[in-house]
Coordinates of C-alpha atoms (C1' of nucleotides) in Angstrom, one line a residue:
Chain H
M229 CA 203.4 234.8 38.5
K230 CA 199.8 235.0 39.7
T231 CA 197.3 237.9 39.5
V232 CA 194.2 238.5 41.4
R233 CA 191.3 240.8 40.7
L234 CA 189.2 242.1 43.6
L235 CA 185.9 243.8 42.9
K236 CA 186.0 247.1 44.8
P237 CA 183.4 247.7 47.5
D238 CA 180.8 250.4 46.7
I239 CA 182.3 252.8 49.2
F240 CA 186.0 252.8 48.4
R241 CA 188.5 255.1 46.8
F242 CA 191.9 253.7 46.0
E243 CA 193.2 257.3 45.6
E244 CA 192.4 258.0 49.2
T245 CA 194.3 254.9 50.3
L246 CA 197.3 255.9 48.2
W247 CA 197.1 259.5 49.6
F248 CA 197.2 258.2 53.2
L249 CA 200.0 255.8 52.5
D250 CA 202.0 258.7 51.1
R251 CA 201.1 261.5 53.6
G252 CA 204.5 263.0 53.5
F253 CA 206.3 260.3 55.5
D254 CA 208.8 257.8 54.1
D255 CA 207.7 254.3 55.1
C256 CA 210.1 251.5 54.6
L257 CA 207.4 248.7 54.4
Y258 CA 205.9 249.6 51.0
T259 CA 206.8 251.5 47.9
L260 CA 204.5 254.0 46.1
K261 CA 204.4 254.9 42.5
S262 CA 201.9 257.3 40.9
H263 CA 198.9 254.9 40.9
A264 CA 200.3 251.8 42.5
V265 CA 201.7 250.4 45.7
T266 CA 204.2 247.6 46.0
K267 CA 204.6 245.5 49.2
A268 CA 206.5 242.5 50.4
I269 CA 204.9 240.2 53.0
R270 CA 206.2 237.2 54.8
V271 CA 204.6 233.9 53.9
Q272 CA 205.9 231.1 56.1
N273 CA 209.6 231.2 55.4
E274 CA 209.4 233.1 52.1
I275 CA 208.8 236.7 51.0
L276 CA 206.1 237.4 48.5
L277 CA 206.2 240.7 46.6
F278 CA 203.2 242.1 44.9
E279 CA 201.9 245.3 43.3
V280 CA 198.4 246.8 43.7
T281 CA 196.7 249.0 41.1
M282 CA 193.2 249.9 40.2
K283 CA 191.9 248.8 36.9
D284 CA 188.3 248.7 35.5
N285 CA 186.7 249.3 38.8
A286 CA 188.7 246.4 40.4
L287 CA 191.8 246.1 42.5
L288 CA 194.5 244.3 40.6
V289 CA 197.1 242.5 42.6
Q290 CA 200.1 241.2 40.7
Q291 CA 202.8 238.9 42.0
L292 CA 206.2 240.2 41.2
N293 CA 208.6 237.6 42.4
T294 CA 208.8 233.8 42.2
C295 CA 207.6 232.0 45.3
S296 CA 207.6 228.3 45.6
L297 CA 204.5 228.1 47.9
P298 CA 201.0 227.2 46.6
H299 CA 197.8 229.3 46.8
M300 CA 199.5 232.6 46.1
E301 CA 196.2 234.0 44.7
Q302 CA 194.4 233.3 48.0
I303 CA 197.2 234.7 50.1
M304 CA 197.3 238.0 48.1
Q305 CA 193.5 238.3 48.1
Q306 CA 193.3 237.6 51.9
Y307 CA 196.1 240.1 52.5
L308 CA 194.4 242.9 50.5
L309 CA 191.0 242.3 52.1
E310 CA 192.7 242.8 55.5
W311 CA 195.1 245.5 54.7
F312 CA 192.6 247.9 53.2
D313 CA 189.7 246.7 55.3
L314 CA 187.6 245.9 52.2
E315 CA 185.0 243.6 53.8
R316 CA 183.5 246.2 56.1
D317 CA 180.2 247.9 55.2
L318 CA 180.8 251.6 55.7
Q319 CA 177.2 252.7 55.0
P320 CA 176.2 252.6 58.7
F321 CA 179.1 254.8 59.5
Y322 CA 178.2 257.4 56.9
D323 CA 174.6 257.2 58.0
K324 CA 175.5 258.0 61.6
A325 CA 178.1 260.6 60.6
K326 CA 175.5 262.6 58.7
N327 CA 174.1 263.8 62.0
H328 CA 177.5 264.9 63.5
R329 CA 178.3 268.5 63.2
I330 CA 182.0 267.9 62.4
V331 CA 182.4 264.3 61.2
S332 CA 179.6 264.8 58.6
N333 CA 182.1 267.1 56.8
L334 CA 184.9 264.6 57.0
V335 CA 182.9 261.8 55.5
N336 CA 181.9 264.1 52.6
Q337 CA 185.5 265.3 52.1
F338 CA 187.2 262.0 52.3
A339 CA 184.4 259.7 51.0
G340 CA 185.7 256.2 50.2
L341 CA 188.6 256.3 52.7
R342 CA 189.1 253.0 54.5
L343 CA 191.2 252.1 57.4
I344 CA 194.7 251.0 56.5
M345 CA 195.5 248.1 58.7
I346 CA 198.6 246.6 60.2
P347 CA 197.7 242.9 60.1
D348 CA 200.6 241.8 62.2
L349 CA 200.3 242.5 65.9
F350 CA 204.0 242.4 66.6
E351 CA 204.7 245.0 64.0
A352 CA 201.9 247.2 65.2
L353 CA 203.1 247.1 68.8
C354 CA 206.7 247.8 67.8
W355 CA 205.6 250.7 65.7
C356 CA 203.6 252.1 68.6
I357 CA 206.5 251.8 71.0
I358 CA 208.8 253.5 68.5
G359 CA 206.3 256.3 67.9
Q360 CA 205.5 257.1 71.5
Q361 CA 206.2 260.7 72.4
I362 CA 208.2 261.6 69.3
N363 CA 207.3 263.3 66.0
L364 CA 206.2 261.0 63.2
S365 CA 209.0 261.8 60.8
F366 CA 211.6 260.8 63.4
A367 CA 209.5 257.7 64.2
H368 CA 209.6 256.7 60.6
K369 CA 213.4 257.2 60.6
M370 CA 213.8 254.9 63.6
K371 CA 211.5 252.3 62.0
T372 CA 213.5 252.4 58.8
G373 CA 216.7 251.8 60.8
L374 CA 215.2 248.8 62.5
V375 CA 213.7 247.3 59.4
T376 CA 216.7 247.8 57.1
T377 CA 219.1 246.5 59.8
Y378 CA 217.2 243.5 61.0
G379 CA 214.4 242.8 58.5
E380 CA 214.7 240.5 55.5
H381 CA 214.2 241.7 52.0
V382 CA 213.8 240.7 48.3
E383 CA 215.1 242.6 45.4
H384 CA 213.1 243.6 42.3
N385 CA 214.4 245.8 39.5
G386 CA 217.4 246.7 41.7
Q387 CA 215.2 247.9 44.6
K388 CA 215.0 246.3 48.0
H389 CA 211.7 245.5 49.5
F390 CA 211.8 244.8 53.3
V391 CA 209.5 242.9 55.6
F392 CA 209.3 243.7 59.3
P393 CA 211.9 241.8 61.4
K394 CA 210.9 238.6 63.1
P395 CA 210.4 238.6 66.9
S396 CA 213.1 235.8 67.2
V397 CA 215.6 238.2 65.6
L398 CA 214.8 241.2 67.8
A399 CA 214.6 239.0 70.9
E400 CA 218.4 238.3 70.6
L401 CA 219.4 242.0 70.5
S402 CA 220.9 244.0 73.3
I403 CA 219.8 247.4 74.5
D404 CA 222.9 248.9 73.0
D405 CA 222.1 247.4 69.6
L406 CA 218.9 249.4 69.5
K407 CA 220.4 252.5 71.0
A408 CA 222.7 252.5 68.0
L409 CA 219.5 253.0 66.0
Q410 CA 218.6 256.0 68.1
F411 CA 216.2 254.1 70.4
S412 CA 216.0 255.5 73.9
R413 CA 217.1 252.9 76.5
Q414 CA 213.4 252.6 77.6
K415 CA 212.2 251.9 74.0
A416 CA 215.0 249.5 73.4
D417 CA 214.0 247.6 76.6
Y418 CA 210.3 247.6 75.7
T419 CA 211.0 246.3 72.2
I420 CA 213.3 243.5 73.2
N421 CA 211.0 242.4 75.9
L422 CA 208.1 242.4 73.5
A423 CA 210.1 240.4 70.9
R424 CA 210.8 237.8 73.6
L425 CA 207.2 237.5 74.5
F426 CA 206.3 236.8 70.9
A427 CA 209.3 234.6 70.2
E428 CA 208.5 232.4 73.2
G429 CA 204.9 232.2 72.4
N430 CA 203.7 234.1 75.5
I431 CA 201.7 236.4 73.2
N432 CA 199.5 234.9 70.5
Q433 CA 197.8 237.2 68.1
N434 CA 194.9 234.7 67.4
Q435 CA 194.2 234.2 71.0
I436 CA 193.9 237.9 71.6
R437 CA 191.8 238.3 68.5
D438 CA 189.5 235.6 69.8
L439 CA 188.7 237.5 72.9
N440 CA 186.4 239.3 70.5
D441 CA 185.7 242.1 72.9
T442 CA 187.5 245.5 72.7
A443 CA 187.8 246.1 76.4
K444 CA 189.2 242.6 77.0
I445 CA 191.7 243.0 74.2
I446 CA 192.8 246.4 75.6
S447 CA 193.2 245.0 79.0
E448 CA 195.2 242.0 77.8
L449 CA 197.5 244.2 75.7
C450 CA 198.1 246.6 78.6
K451 CA 199.7 243.8 80.6
I452 CA 202.7 244.1 78.3
R453 CA 205.4 246.5 79.5
G454 CA 205.5 249.5 77.2
V455 CA 201.9 249.1 76.1
G456 CA 199.5 251.6 77.6
E457 CA 196.1 252.8 76.7
W458 CA 197.1 254.6 73.5
T459 CA 199.2 251.7 72.1
A460 CA 196.5 249.1 73.1
N461 CA 193.8 251.0 71.3
Y462 CA 196.0 251.6 68.3
A463 CA 196.6 247.9 67.9
A464 CA 192.9 247.1 68.6
M465 CA 192.0 249.4 65.7
K466 CA 194.8 248.7 63.2
T467 CA 195.4 245.0 63.8
F468 CA 192.1 243.7 65.0
G469 CA 189.8 246.2 63.4
R470 CA 187.9 246.8 66.6
R471 CA 185.4 249.4 65.5
D472 CA 185.0 251.0 69.0
A473 CA 188.7 251.6 69.8
I474 CA 189.7 255.2 70.6
T475 CA 193.3 256.2 70.9
F476 CA 192.8 258.4 73.9
G477 CA 195.5 260.9 74.5
D478 CA 196.7 260.6 70.9
A479 CA 198.4 263.9 69.9
G480 CA 197.0 263.7 66.4
L481 CA 193.5 263.1 67.6
L482 CA 193.6 265.9 70.2
N483 CA 195.0 268.4 67.7
G484 CA 192.6 267.2 65.1
I485 CA 189.6 267.7 67.3
K486 CA 191.0 271.1 68.5
T487 CA 191.4 272.3 64.9
L488 CA 188.1 270.9 63.7
S489 CA 186.2 272.5 66.6
Q490 CA 188.0 275.7 66.2
S491 CA 189.1 275.6 69.8
K492 CA 192.0 277.5 71.4
Q493 CA 193.1 274.5 73.4
K494 CA 193.3 270.8 73.2
P495 CA 190.1 268.9 74.3
T496 CA 189.9 267.3 77.7
R497 CA 189.2 263.6 78.0
Q498 CA 185.6 264.4 78.6
E499 CA 185.4 266.6 75.5
V500 CA 187.0 263.8 73.5
E501 CA 184.4 261.4 74.7
N502 CA 181.7 263.9 73.9
F503 CA 183.1 264.2 70.4
F504 CA 182.2 260.6 69.7
T505 CA 178.6 260.9 70.8
G506 CA 176.4 259.6 68.1
L507 CA 179.2 257.7 66.4
E508 CA 178.9 254.6 68.6
G509 CA 180.5 251.6 67.0
W510 CA 182.5 253.7 64.6
E511 CA 185.0 255.4 66.9
A512 CA 188.0 253.9 65.2
Y513 CA 186.9 255.1 61.8
T514 CA 186.2 258.5 63.2
V515 CA 189.7 258.6 64.6
F516 CA 191.1 257.6 61.2
Y517 CA 189.1 260.3 59.4
V518 CA 190.3 262.9 62.0
W519 CA 193.9 261.9 61.2
R520 CA 193.2 262.2 57.5
S521 CA 192.1 265.8 58.1
L522 CA 195.3 266.7 59.8
S523 CA 197.3 267.5 56.6
Chain K
dC36 C1' 216.4 279.1 74.3
dC37 C1' 211.7 277.2 74.5
dC38 C1' 207.9 273.6 73.6
dC39 C1' 205.8 269.8 71.5
dA40 C1' 205.9 265.3 69.0
dG41 C1' 200.1 259.7 66.9
dG42 C1' 203.2 257.8 75.6
dG43 C1' 204.3 255.0 79.3
dC44 C1' 206.8 253.8 83.5
dC45 C1' 208.3 254.7 87.9
dA46 C1' 209.3 257.1 92.2
dT47 C1' 207.3 259.8 95.5
dA48 C1' 203.7 261.4 98.9
Chain S
dT103 C1' 195.4 257.7 93.0
dA104 C1' 197.6 261.5 91.5
dT105 C1' 201.4 264.1 90.1
dG106 C1' 206.0 264.9 88.1
dG107 C1' 210.4 263.5 86.1
dC108 C1' 212.4 261.1 82.6
dC109 C1' 213.4 259.4 78.1
dA110 C1' 216.1 260.8 72.9
dT111 C1' 215.7 263.4 68.9
dG112 C1' 214.0 266.8 65.5
dG113 C1' 211.2 270.7 64.0
dG114 C1' 208.9 275.0 64.7

DNA sequence: CCCCAGGGCCATA
DNA sequence: TATGGCCATGGG
């Protein structure tokens, strides 16, 4: 079993990461203990299980299962850097936020919070489709049904650790298969269609990443049935780490801005755009901090 | 009973 | 191009 130590960035609090991962929702793709998170990821045709803790000012990543592939240290390190967005310099964000009447308070209150990413585009888009227009607890319930029915898992100390289902598996499903998991007909259709696009290679995550321009990425993603502005921006933010993505129309964002500005009603689109004035290049982080403030 | 949930598509005019 | 209905379920 391999172990990796990652020196933590100056601006980072693992406790904030754990808090966000916990947030009151049961997520089926990681397991939380008091000061640790355990996660399974797919590596080629195997599943790697590891645990992340904080020790002596470093993130400690410990492999928990046997895996026949080489370079486990590098794979775990690379995953952690992406998952917790550890390579980004947040100081410019905090410098800009200081001058914002509302976000200045958020960066003080939640100092060290970093984006929690969804490195896999297929998973991110499926999660968005599931979460459209329903409350988050029900969305998690639906995701758990999908993952535990069609995802692979490894066992460790009697507990199952799942990875998200492969596109090729979901591509073979019928609409009724997913309706049995409480998907609406529409969401089942979007999900299967999306899985086929990935399985057949018509969508390639690296190709989209290489567009290297948020507007182009959004416009490319919006070509997919079931992917609109909210979903495309969510994926731009959570998968590609595009700093200027904004989940326009997002219920959480609207309610967050409403509460933070002590307004009676939800902001209009113009008011949302105004909210981000002075935070250019850090819109995605701002959205994430607003979400953090919600509960 | 109502309305709203970390939306998006489609029909209609 | 703009507007409204629809989707499925759960919580307040």
